[in-house]
Structures are given as structure tokens and as C-alpha cells.
Amino acid sequence: MDVELRLSEVMAALSHALDISDGHPAGHATRTCLIGMRVADEIDLDPADRSALFYGLLLKDLGCSSNAARLSSLYGADDHVAKRNAKRIDQTRLPEALAYIVRNSGGFRDLVRVLAAGAKTMREVTETRCERGAEIARMLELPEETAQTIYSIDEHWDGKGHPHGLAGEEIRILARIACLAQTTEVFLREHGLDVALEMAEKRSGRWFDPALVRILRAAAVDREFWLGVESEDAGARVAALEPDDRLVIADEARLDRVAEAFAQVIDAKSPYTFRHSERVAEIAVATATTLGFPDESLRDLRRAGLLHDIGKLAISNLILDKPGKLTEEEFAAVKRHPLVTEQILRRVTRFADIADIAAAHHEKLDGSGYHRGVRGDELGLPARVLAVADIFEAMTADRPYRQPMEMEQALELMRHDAGARICPDAFGALERSAGPLDRAA
Ligand SMILES: [Fe+2]
Ligand SMILES: [Fe+2]
């Protein structure tokens, strides 16, 4: 019998995708989780709250992709850089907020646009992220307290946070811990423990609950703990922190939910990819069913379809949403995304099998694809099916700035490539299965 897989292991691995999407180095969420759970150790949280906090810390950035496009177009800048810098400053202080806006706006026009948009727009941008993050946590069937923690993580003790300006104990304790932990992690990583503690002290009573700051300060003497947070194996330590009496097991159905939830995170990144992953999965499964794939392979292919573009979270929206032609450098960044997909999926033991399939979705039979540029004989049938589904979905998708191509027209264009660049068997099966695919769904 299979060894039971903990959901925490899967989430710790996938949290790296959220880190890079939010402009952090991989490991930000797992380190935040270690810090937050350490604070939780010192207060009397019941097991249910500990479990909810654990997942809230690990998945706090589930909504990160949902405001990336808007933030990027508002500032005319790389969303990763803008988000990373936002964590370093105290935006409730006017001079710091203004300096941030000047430094992170792409140009003078962008600067004027950001200033004109004002605080109300920024509140909306944060609210979108909080709402989507909480919704996706619910999709993952995590406790409601986890969703609420993610929703309220940017509320500040003095009432100047987002999205509702809650103050003091109006903010749930788990969200107060998460807010302190995530900011501490950024300063710890960039400047070391002393500066991180100094930051917490300065913002005590403004951003953070003073009682929690005192706990954090008291924990500073435990140097071994902090060395552990900064060590290479912080990710491995995190799964061990999940409360034992509240273990969540990642069975097959739960792993499907995980893939579905992350597909939403991926598709929210850009208005050009609305429902793309979900539709690619659907088309790939229909095509593979026509080819007679067994159930287990269909399940893997569906997950590969849902997650194939997870590496796109690492691409700036300046590039993803650019209306014109990409520069060579920009195209090189785009071409890296299947590799990033592969790296992320390989970290999840149970997704290692689909990593190869997902990472090959831009390969072509003649070797002209990316990221490896391998030829057809090195591509398995599942990878070929996924590649065909990806092309077909992109062509026929309804996008904000262009009309969808008619199904027949897309198939006609693809027919020219069948046998040369795309697999003729997979294409034939796509054609046969294309009829029942309901585009309006
Ligand atoms: Fe892709
Ligand atoms: Fe794609």
C-alpha cells in the first residue's frame, strides 16, 4: 500500500510557486511558517487553530497572482519587483509611501497614474488579493479559519491596514501572527535577526500586536531556532510542524483539488490566460480519452494540464501582458517557464511523474520547441496530447482584447503542422473529440 502523503508536504513544495509569483526567493512561505508557528508555540492556541494557522502561513499568498496584472499596468513596472519592494517599507508612513511610488513607477506618466489612482485603488488591489486567496483556500477544503487568516493578513494593529482597516483585537489572532511572521521573514532574510527584531519593535502597536512582538523578542535568544529558519532544510522542517492530531492526508481526490486550485492561481495571473489551464486539461483529457488512455493516465494528464503553466508565475506581467512584439530578452524569459514548471512539480513527490509531461508542452516534433528543444521521438504520447491541447486552447480562447478563433479555423491551421511539428495521432484525436467540447462552458 502507498505511504500516506501529508498535504503539508505538497503545500510546502507548491508554496515556492507562490513565493516566486510574489517576488520573493523560494522558501519565503516555509520560513514564514516556521516563524509564525514558533510564536504560536508560546501562546495557548488549541489544535484546530494551530492547524488553521499552519496552512494559513504556508499558503498566505494564494491570492498573489490575482492582482499582479493590475499592479503591473498601474505602475507600468515589473509586478515582482513592485511586490517585493512593498514588503520592505512602511506604506502607512507618507514619505516612505511616496518614495516607494516614485521608485517603483515605470516612468513619469505611470507615476501620475498611480498618484491619481490614490489610496482607494490600492485598497481595492489588496482586497482582490485577499478575497481570491481566501476563496482558493476554501477550494482546497482547508479550515475556514485558514481562509480568514489569509483574508486578514494585511490588517494592521492601528487600523491602517487592508482591506477593512480593522484594529487591535478586531483582527483575528491568527492573522496578527501571520502579519508579524511574514514581515519578520523578509527582514531576517535580507538583513539578519537584529534588524528584523528592530523592525518588529518599531512597528509594534502600529502594524503588530505588541504582545506578539514581545513573544518574538523573547524567542530571539533561541539562536538554534533562527539558524534553522535560515538553513537550507527549512522546507523539510516545516512539514514536521503540522499538528499531529490534525494531519491532513493528501489522497488522490485531495491532490485533484490541489491541482484545480493552483490552476486558478495560474490563470489569474493574466487576463490573457483566463480559464486557460482548466480548458487545456479538459481538451487534453477529451483527446486522450479518444486515444483510449487508461483512467490513471487520464488523471495524470488532467493534473499536468491544470499545472503545465505554473512556471508562468515567475514571469513579469510586463512581459505576459505586453501587447506588442517581445524583445529577445523577454522571449527568453517566456521560454523558461516550462523549466520552472518542471522544477516546481518535481518538488512534489506525487507530481514527479507529471513534471515531464507538463514541462514538454511547448516542444515540437521537429525539435524547434522549448525548453529543451527535443525531437518527437523523445516525447511521449501524453506530452504530445498536452501540446496539441495547449495550442488549440490558445487559438480558440476568448480574450479581453481579441475575438476567439473559430474551432474549424484553428483546426485547419493546426492541420498544416500535423506530422511536422505536432503529433498527427494526437491531432487526429483532437479533431475527433473537438465536436463535443463545449466552449461556452
Ligand atoms: Fe506554456
Ligand atoms: Fe499553456
XYZ file of C-alpha atoms and ligand atoms in Angstrom:
443
model
C 0.000 0.000 0.000
C 1.134 3.545 -0.723
C 2.646 5.505 2.123
C 0.181 8.221 3.061
C 1.201 11.605 1.780
C 0.732 14.601 4.045
C -0.965 17.603 2.494
C 1.592 19.756 4.294
C 4.406 18.240 2.211
C 2.560 19.022 -1.009
C 1.754 22.547 0.115
C 5.258 23.282 1.369
C 6.576 22.319 -2.063
C 3.968 24.286 -4.002
C 4.344 27.331 -1.772
C 7.551 28.013 -3.709
C 5.398 28.835 -6.731
C 3.589 31.432 -4.634
C 6.914 32.838 -3.410
C 8.255 33.456 -6.886
C 4.923 34.836 -8.012
C 5.100 37.410 -5.256
C 8.688 38.394 -5.996
C 10.218 36.522 -3.056
C 13.033 33.998 -3.166
C 11.723 30.421 -2.974
C 11.296 29.412 0.670
C 9.723 32.662 1.924
C 6.442 30.974 2.862
C 8.047 27.967 4.548
C 10.295 30.238 6.614
C 7.308 32.438 7.469
C 5.538 29.286 8.609
C 8.434 28.338 10.905
C 8.446 31.800 12.485
C 4.683 32.013 12.887
C 4.402 28.538 14.415
C 7.173 29.438 16.858
C 5.125 32.427 18.026
C 2.069 30.155 18.214
C 4.005 27.758 20.455
C 4.243 30.473 23.074
C 0.524 31.187 23.275
C -2.256 28.864 24.145
C -3.722 28.026 20.743
C -5.957 24.973 20.511
C -5.022 22.262 17.977
C -7.671 23.379 15.484
C -6.273 26.925 15.468
C -2.705 25.652 15.200
C -3.635 23.600 12.167
C -5.515 26.524 10.586
C -2.564 28.825 11.243
C -0.114 26.319 9.820
C -1.878 26.260 6.450
C -2.594 29.983 6.575
C 1.125 30.744 6.929
C 2.148 28.341 4.209
C -0.482 29.485 1.721
C -0.811 33.126 2.687
C -0.023 34.215 -0.888
C -2.639 32.100 -2.685
C -4.228 35.293 -3.972
C -0.913 36.763 -5.136
C -1.481 36.295 -8.852
C -4.928 37.878 -8.884
C -3.718 41.468 -8.615
C -0.419 41.088 -10.484
C -1.736 42.259 -13.864
C -3.490 45.281 -12.366
C -0.499 46.243 -10.242
C 1.852 45.890 -13.184
C -0.314 48.014 -15.509
C -0.936 50.607 -12.799
C 2.760 51.103 -12.055
C 3.956 50.335 -15.586
C 6.506 48.129 -13.883
C 7.506 44.548 -13.095
C 4.937 43.234 -10.614
C 7.548 41.039 -8.896
C 9.798 43.995 -8.145
C 6.903 46.217 -7.010
C 5.587 43.494 -4.703
C 8.994 42.653 -3.270
C 9.740 46.307 -2.546
C 6.331 46.840 -0.946
C 7.233 44.357 1.788
C 10.380 46.322 2.682
C 8.785 49.632 3.501
C 6.133 51.025 5.801
C 3.500 52.301 3.398
C 1.465 53.807 6.213
C 4.188 56.477 6.516
C 3.625 59.093 3.838
C 7.281 59.860 2.978
C 8.044 56.137 2.638
C 4.892 55.546 0.586
C 5.746 58.417 -1.781
C 9.347 57.286 -2.138
C 8.063 53.786 -2.945
C 5.696 55.098 -5.630
C 8.435 57.212 -7.244
C 10.941 54.352 -7.171
C 8.574 51.681 -8.474
C 6.736 53.555 -11.197
C 7.951 52.764 -14.697
C 8.024 56.408 -15.836
C 6.585 59.856 -15.217
C 3.196 59.002 -16.737
C 2.974 55.892 -14.586
C 3.816 57.950 -11.539
C 0.999 60.384 -12.295
C -1.383 57.465 -12.847
C -0.505 55.846 -9.506
C -0.888 59.132 -7.627
C -4.223 59.799 -9.341
C -5.443 56.292 -8.526
C -4.953 57.036 -4.843
C -5.429 55.006 -1.699
C -8.860 53.708 -2.695
C -7.446 51.892 -5.709
C -4.604 50.442 -3.679
C -7.117 49.185 -1.139
C -9.072 47.506 -3.942
C -5.903 45.909 -5.316
C -5.169 44.425 -1.883
C -8.768 43.371 -1.379
C -8.798 41.413 -4.644
C -5.778 39.519 -3.484
C -7.215 38.826 -0.014
C -10.546 37.667 -1.392
C -9.065 35.367 -4.007
C -6.597 33.916 -1.536
C -9.397 33.082 0.892
C -11.569 31.607 -1.885
C -8.791 29.326 -3.072
C -8.120 28.148 0.500
C -11.799 27.182 0.673
C -11.465 25.336 -2.645
C -8.662 23.372 -1.044
C -11.145 22.423 1.701
C -8.924 23.961 4.355
C -10.491 25.236 7.592
C -12.469 28.486 7.398
C -10.004 29.984 9.899
C -7.227 29.421 7.336
C -9.226 31.321 4.720
C -9.853 34.118 7.236
C -6.167 34.297 8.159
C -5.240 34.738 4.505
C -8.002 37.307 4.089
C -6.869 39.473 7.014
C -3.084 39.105 6.873
C -2.591 42.735 5.782
C -4.684 44.278 8.559
C -2.615 46.342 10.988
C -2.979 46.752 14.765
C -3.508 50.530 14.446
C -6.361 50.142 11.938
C -4.367 51.442 8.951
C -4.080 48.086 7.180
C -6.119 46.466 4.411
C -8.685 45.511 3.314
C -11.029 46.731 6.069
C -8.908 48.789 8.436
C -9.682 46.524 11.380
C -7.829 47.440 14.575
C -6.434 45.676 17.638
C -8.304 42.590 18.701
C -10.851 43.040 15.936
C -8.186 41.311 13.855
C -8.134 37.570 14.359
C -5.175 36.374 16.378
C -4.064 34.022 13.597
C -3.919 36.903 11.099
C -1.983 39.014 13.613
C 0.590 36.235 13.942
C 0.801 35.787 10.168
C 1.311 39.519 9.557
C 4.183 39.620 12.046
C 5.738 36.403 10.741
C 5.733 37.341 7.047
C 7.305 40.752 7.611
C 9.876 39.354 10.027
C 10.904 36.773 7.423
C 11.604 39.440 4.787
C 13.840 41.458 7.130
C 15.503 38.380 8.601
C 16.465 37.111 5.161
C 17.690 40.448 3.878
C 19.289 41.963 6.979
C 19.577 39.342 9.709
C 17.838 38.784 13.039
C 18.828 42.000 14.796
C 17.397 44.221 12.073
C 14.266 42.036 11.868
C 13.678 42.468 15.607
C 14.340 46.185 15.374
C 11.726 46.425 12.601
C 9.193 44.479 14.716
C 9.861 46.769 17.676
C 9.444 49.920 15.559
C 6.155 48.707 14.142
C 4.874 47.323 17.450
C 1.498 48.916 18.172
C 1.260 50.178 14.608
C 1.456 47.119 12.381
C 1.792 44.424 15.011
C 0.140 43.299 18.216
C 2.617 44.436 20.944
C 2.091 41.206 22.916
C 3.199 39.157 19.896
C 6.235 41.369 19.350
C 7.259 40.705 22.981
C 6.971 36.972 22.318
C 9.071 37.263 19.196
C 11.717 39.214 21.092
C 11.793 36.610 23.845
C 12.312 33.895 21.224
C 15.368 35.760 19.899
C 17.640 34.044 22.435
C 16.976 30.680 20.813
C 19.742 31.032 18.226
C 19.415 27.407 17.183
C 15.838 28.032 16.107
C 16.818 31.047 13.978
C 19.691 29.172 12.403
C 17.135 26.508 11.470
C 14.893 29.105 9.852
C 17.805 30.307 7.733
C 19.105 26.840 6.900
C 18.771 25.039 3.592
C 16.412 22.422 5.012
C 13.828 24.883 6.384
C 11.333 23.370 3.946
C 11.806 19.896 5.375
C 11.337 21.191 8.921
C 8.036 22.777 8.113
C 6.054 19.605 7.425
C 7.026 18.331 10.864
C 5.287 21.341 12.425
C 1.815 20.364 11.302
C -0.061 19.421 14.480
C -0.002 15.594 14.633
C -3.576 15.255 15.798
C -4.765 17.331 12.847
C -2.831 15.759 9.996
C -4.428 16.259 6.615
C -3.732 13.425 4.215
C -3.402 14.160 0.516
C -5.374 11.319 -1.058
C -5.993 11.234 -4.818
C -9.174 13.331 -4.611
C -7.373 15.943 -2.492
C -4.483 16.054 -4.970
C -7.017 16.752 -7.728
C -8.367 19.670 -5.654
C -4.809 20.957 -5.222
C -4.223 20.900 -8.990
C -7.589 22.600 -9.628
C -6.882 25.289 -7.031
C -3.414 26.048 -8.362
C -4.800 26.178 -11.907
C -6.885 29.091 -10.695
C -3.831 30.777 -9.203
C -2.006 30.333 -12.526
C -4.882 31.542 -14.714
C -5.493 34.606 -12.527
C -2.017 35.903 -13.326
C -3.006 37.459 -16.641
C -6.245 38.444 -18.383
C -4.837 36.601 -21.417
C -4.954 33.270 -19.621
C -8.433 33.328 -18.122
C -9.507 29.664 -17.635
C -6.629 28.541 -19.899
C -5.291 25.759 -17.646
C -8.718 24.396 -16.874
C -9.622 24.325 -20.573
C -6.290 22.761 -21.596
C -6.879 19.991 -19.035
C -10.383 19.430 -20.362
C -9.272 19.318 -24.014
C -6.299 17.067 -23.243
C -8.495 14.598 -21.352
C -11.092 14.531 -24.158
C -8.328 13.916 -26.709
C -6.654 11.220 -24.625
C -9.991 9.511 -23.983
C -10.449 9.261 -27.759
C -6.992 7.680 -27.910
C -8.026 5.105 -25.280
C -5.812 6.220 -22.372
C -6.495 4.257 -19.168
C -8.103 6.079 -16.210
C -4.904 6.514 -14.253
C -3.140 8.161 -17.200
C -6.153 10.409 -17.760
C -5.917 11.567 -14.155
C -2.208 12.347 -14.537
C -2.784 14.137 -17.821
C -5.560 16.220 -16.297
C -3.249 17.290 -13.469
C -0.459 18.027 -15.958
C -2.925 20.161 -17.942
C -4.029 22.055 -14.859
C -0.454 22.748 -13.775
C 1.503 22.972 -17.052
C 1.895 26.764 -16.894
C 2.698 27.043 -13.177
C 6.136 28.310 -14.240
C 4.421 31.384 -15.735
C 4.043 32.689 -12.191
C 7.738 33.545 -12.452
C 7.211 35.813 -15.484
C 6.552 39.511 -15.046
C 3.167 40.771 -16.222
C 5.049 43.447 -18.152
C 6.043 40.592 -20.450
C 2.980 38.341 -20.184
C 0.546 41.155 -20.946
C 2.715 43.089 -23.399
C 0.554 43.995 -26.382
C 3.437 44.283 -28.868
C 6.258 42.037 -30.003
C 8.549 40.682 -27.291
C 12.241 41.553 -27.271
C 14.748 38.718 -27.413
C 15.346 39.005 -23.689
C 11.627 38.964 -22.925
C 11.080 35.940 -25.125
C 13.938 34.178 -23.346
C 12.089 34.778 -20.042
C 8.901 33.308 -21.532
C 10.810 30.279 -22.824
C 11.997 29.473 -19.331
C 8.504 28.848 -17.959
C 8.262 25.118 -18.796
C 11.569 24.608 -16.995
C 10.237 26.415 -13.917
C 7.093 24.269 -14.147
C 9.283 21.192 -14.123
C 11.306 22.381 -11.141
C 8.204 23.195 -9.090
C 6.347 19.971 -9.865
C 9.391 17.813 -9.189
C 9.387 19.075 -5.632
C 6.056 17.326 -5.053
C 6.731 13.593 -4.786
C 3.364 12.603 -6.214
C 3.621 15.071 -9.085
C 7.080 13.969 -10.222
C 5.511 11.801 -12.958
C 3.578 14.671 -14.435
C 6.541 17.054 -14.290
C 7.992 15.676 -17.545
C 4.666 15.806 -19.352
C 3.903 19.333 -18.195
C 7.409 20.600 -18.926
C 7.194 19.410 -22.550
C 4.070 21.313 -23.546
C 5.935 23.706 -25.880
C 8.141 21.055 -27.515
C 7.690 20.320 -31.228
C 8.279 17.095 -33.186
C 10.999 18.757 -35.290
C 12.929 19.961 -32.247
C 12.035 23.639 -32.746
C 10.147 23.949 -29.454
C 11.275 24.777 -25.936
C 12.529 24.493 -23.219
C 14.680 21.512 -24.175
C 14.236 21.592 -27.943
C 13.923 17.785 -28.030
C 12.612 15.961 -31.095
C 9.456 13.897 -31.450
C 10.973 10.504 -30.646
C 11.830 11.808 -27.179
C 8.269 12.929 -26.488
C 5.738 10.515 -25.020
C 2.145 10.461 -26.215
C 0.783 12.272 -23.100
C 3.197 15.167 -23.717
C 2.172 15.308 -27.393
C -1.507 15.359 -26.455
C -0.912 18.153 -23.959
C 1.000 20.181 -26.556
C -1.867 19.884 -29.016
C -4.437 20.822 -26.355
C -2.376 23.862 -25.342
C -2.163 25.187 -28.909
C -5.839 24.566 -29.615
C -6.959 26.277 -26.402
C -4.782 29.330 -27.009
C -6.156 29.721 -30.532
C -9.815 29.343 -29.658
C -9.836 31.170 -26.337
C -11.937 34.252 -25.822
C -9.621 37.017 -24.639
C -10.350 40.560 -23.464
C -8.517 42.098 -26.420
C -9.325 39.772 -29.293
C -12.066 37.572 -30.670
C -11.718 33.804 -30.313
C -10.789 31.943 -33.476
C -13.487 29.620 -34.794
C -12.813 25.988 -33.916
C -12.747 24.918 -37.575
C -10.279 27.637 -38.478
C -7.959 26.669 -35.609
C -8.066 23.001 -36.625
C -7.340 23.950 -40.224
C -4.264 25.939 -39.188
C -3.062 23.150 -36.941
C -3.566 20.577 -39.718
C -0.670 22.151 -41.648
C 1.647 21.381 -38.732
C 0.391 17.862 -38.036
C 3.161 15.356 -38.701
C 5.862 18.024 -38.967
C 5.639 19.932 -35.719
C 2.699 18.435 -33.853
C 1.798 14.805 -33.359
C -0.580 13.560 -36.103
C -2.174 10.940 -33.817
C -2.864 13.469 -31.068
C -4.143 15.977 -33.615
C -6.431 13.369 -35.226
C -7.877 12.516 -31.810
C -8.325 16.217 -31.034
C -10.266 16.683 -34.257
C -12.496 13.734 -33.454
C -13.111 14.933 -29.912
C -13.380 18.657 -30.723
C -17.060 18.435 -31.606
C -18.326 17.728 -28.100
C -16.043 20.304 -26.427
C -18.313 22.986 -25.165
C -16.605 26.368 -25.498
C -19.377 28.187 -23.712
C -18.894 26.141 -20.549
Fe 3.053 27.416 -21.600
Fe -0.404 26.893 -21.700
